[in-house]
Amino acid sequence: MTTQQTRPPAAAKPVRWAADTVTAMREGARLRLDYSAQSLWRVDRVIEEIRREGTPYAALESTLRGFGAYAGEVIVRQAGGEWWGAGGDHWVRTPDGRLWDPIDEARRCFAGDGSLRLLCRDASTADS
């Protein structure tokens, strides 16, 4: 009998948002995202460029959600975390028990006060 690794139900939406973002970036911006911590540097730059263009937040809400979900999925894969969700909000819980909000961090990046790369670094080293 084989053992299948199952993901918590809270992971369904953010995993889909992350996958959609990877596809959109590959097809639209010709940017390859590989779920590595290093790829978050590129995501931070994309968000910064969009912010500089003056795009209204309302036009980017789902895009930022996708970038945040992508960053969360990087944390899940890099740090062994898992998605948690309640009331429509989603967080990543790392093995040390801390909760991280990469979707909100993407919004903070757009506001000029955040970094998905640094969030991933902090979440990945939280228990060391």
Tab-separated table of C-alpha atoms in Angstrom:
chain	number	residue	atom	x	y	z
A	1	MET	CA	0.000	0.000	0.000
A	2	THR	CA	1.389	3.415	-0.930
A	3	THR	CA	1.124	6.441	1.270
A	4	GLN	CA	-0.069	9.618	-0.387
A	5	GLN	CA	0.793	12.964	1.069
A	6	THR	CA	-2.386	14.953	1.455
A	7	ARG	CA	-2.608	18.687	1.858
A	8	PRO	CA	-5.024	20.369	4.234
A	9	PRO	CA	-8.239	21.695	2.669
A	10	ALA	CA	-7.050	25.240	3.461
A	11	ALA	CA	-4.352	24.767	0.811
A	12	ALA	CA	-6.738	24.327	-2.131
A	13	LYS	CA	-7.366	27.975	-2.979
A	14	PRO	CA	-3.887	29.420	-2.342
A	15	VAL	CA	-2.214	26.562	-4.227
A	16	ARG	CA	-4.500	27.280	-7.195
A	17	TRP	CA	-3.833	31.044	-6.961
A	18	ALA	CA	-0.085	30.361	-6.892
A	19	ALA	CA	-0.266	28.051	-9.916
A	20	ASP	CA	-2.357	30.598	-11.828
A	21	THR	CA	0.236	33.276	-11.027
A	22	VAL	CA	3.093	31.082	-12.268
A	23	THR	CA	1.204	30.539	-15.529
A	24	ALA	CA	0.256	34.215	-15.932
A	25	MET	CA	3.809	35.391	-15.317
A	26	ARG	CA	5.243	32.839	-17.735
A	27	GLU	CA	2.755	33.669	-20.486
A	28	GLY	CA	2.230	37.399	-19.925
A	29	ALA	CA	5.515	38.715	-18.557
A	30	ARG	CA	7.770	35.918	-19.785
A	31	LEU	CA	8.939	35.475	-16.220
A	32	ARG	CA	9.617	31.956	-14.985
A	33	LEU	CA	8.759	31.315	-11.370
A	34	ASP	CA	10.111	28.033	-10.006
A	35	TYR	CA	8.929	28.091	-6.358
A	36	SER	CA	12.440	28.897	-5.151
A	37	ALA	CA	13.202	31.464	-2.478
A	38	GLN	CA	15.368	33.276	-5.056
A	39	SER	CA	12.364	33.703	-7.368
A	40	LEU	CA	10.727	35.933	-4.752
A	41	TRP	CA	13.325	38.600	-5.491
A	42	ARG	CA	11.841	38.807	-9.014
A	43	VAL	CA	8.292	38.921	-7.624
A	44	ASP	CA	9.230	41.796	-5.305
A	45	ARG	CA	10.646	43.655	-8.338
A	46	VAL	CA	7.507	43.046	-10.414
A	47	ILE	CA	5.317	44.399	-7.609
A	48	GLU	CA	7.596	47.435	-7.273
A	49	GLU	CA	7.407	48.110	-11.025
A	50	ILE	CA	3.609	47.869	-10.982
A	51	ARG	CA	3.473	50.255	-8.005
A	52	ARG	CA	5.701	52.767	-9.805
A	53	GLU	CA	3.370	52.684	-12.807
A	54	GLY	CA	0.608	53.979	-10.551
A	55	THR	CA	-1.792	51.113	-11.158
A	56	PRO	CA	-4.767	51.395	-8.775
A	57	TYR	CA	-4.887	48.814	-6.001
A	58	ALA	CA	-8.410	47.725	-6.973
A	59	ALA	CA	-7.131	46.667	-10.402
A	60	LEU	CA	-4.427	44.526	-8.808
A	61	GLU	CA	-6.175	42.928	-5.861
A	62	SER	CA	-6.347	39.422	-7.352
A	63	THR	CA	-2.841	39.739	-8.823
A	64	LEU	CA	-1.418	40.648	-5.425
A	65	ARG	CA	-3.354	37.772	-3.862
A	66	GLY	CA	-1.723	35.469	-6.423
A	67	PHE	CA	1.756	36.815	-5.695
A	68	GLY	CA	1.153	36.346	-1.982
A	69	ALA	CA	-0.129	32.819	-2.504
A	70	TYR	CA	2.935	32.055	-4.608
A	71	ALA	CA	5.195	33.332	-1.801
A	72	GLY	CA	3.229	31.253	0.694
A	73	GLU	CA	3.679	28.174	-1.419
A	74	VAL	CA	7.425	28.883	-1.563
A	75	ILE	CA	7.428	29.012	2.256
A	76	VAL	CA	5.437	25.769	2.435
A	77	ARG	CA	7.967	24.041	0.192
A	78	GLN	CA	11.112	25.619	1.651
A	79	ALA	CA	10.248	25.540	5.340
A	80	GLY	CA	7.916	22.557	5.545
A	81	GLY	CA	4.942	24.745	6.398
A	82	GLU	CA	1.283	24.189	5.714
A	83	TRP	CA	-1.613	26.411	4.694
A	84	TRP	CA	-4.199	27.369	7.276
A	85	GLY	CA	-7.411	29.203	6.576
A	86	ALA	CA	-10.396	30.729	8.322
A	87	GLY	CA	-13.068	33.159	7.266
A	88	GLY	CA	-11.640	33.519	3.773
A	89	ASP	CA	-8.150	34.409	5.039
A	90	HIS	CA	-5.144	32.170	4.445
A	91	TRP	CA	-1.859	31.889	6.344
A	92	VAL	CA	1.128	29.609	6.339
A	93	ARG	CA	2.015	27.838	9.562
A	94	THR	CA	5.668	26.869	9.857
A	95	PRO	CA	6.821	23.857	11.904
A	96	ASP	CA	7.706	26.156	14.834
A	97	GLY	CA	3.996	27.037	15.122
A	98	ARG	CA	4.263	30.605	13.837
A	99	LEU	CA	1.701	31.946	11.363
A	100	TRP	CA	2.766	33.993	8.346
A	101	ASP	CA	0.522	36.065	6.082
A	102	PRO	CA	2.150	36.184	2.642
A	103	ILE	CA	-1.011	37.497	0.963
A	104	ASP	CA	-1.042	40.535	3.232
A	105	GLU	CA	2.721	40.895	2.713
A	106	ALA	CA	2.128	41.168	-1.058
A	107	ARG	CA	-0.294	44.019	-0.336
A	108	ARG	CA	2.346	45.629	1.885
A	109	CYS	CA	4.878	45.278	-0.947
A	110	PHE	CA	2.533	47.147	-3.238
A	111	ALA	CA	2.222	49.867	-0.591
A	112	GLY	CA	6.033	50.100	-0.558
A	113	ASP	CA	6.453	48.558	2.883
A	114	GLY	CA	7.087	44.841	2.504
A	115	SER	CA	9.132	42.106	0.864
A	116	LEU	CA	8.031	38.600	-0.043
A	117	ARG	CA	11.674	37.553	-0.285
A	118	LEU	CA	12.404	38.711	3.263
A	119	LEU	CA	9.184	37.141	4.568
A	120	CYS	CA	10.251	33.804	3.104
A	121	ARG	CA	13.738	34.173	4.572
A	122	ASP	CA	12.310	34.948	8.011
A	123	ALA	CA	9.782	32.105	7.864
A	124	SER	CA	12.407	29.628	6.640
A	125	THR	CA	14.836	30.487	9.427
A	126	ALA	CA	12.259	30.999	12.176
A	127	ASP	CA	13.029	27.787	14.002
A	128	SER	CA	16.797	27.925	13.711
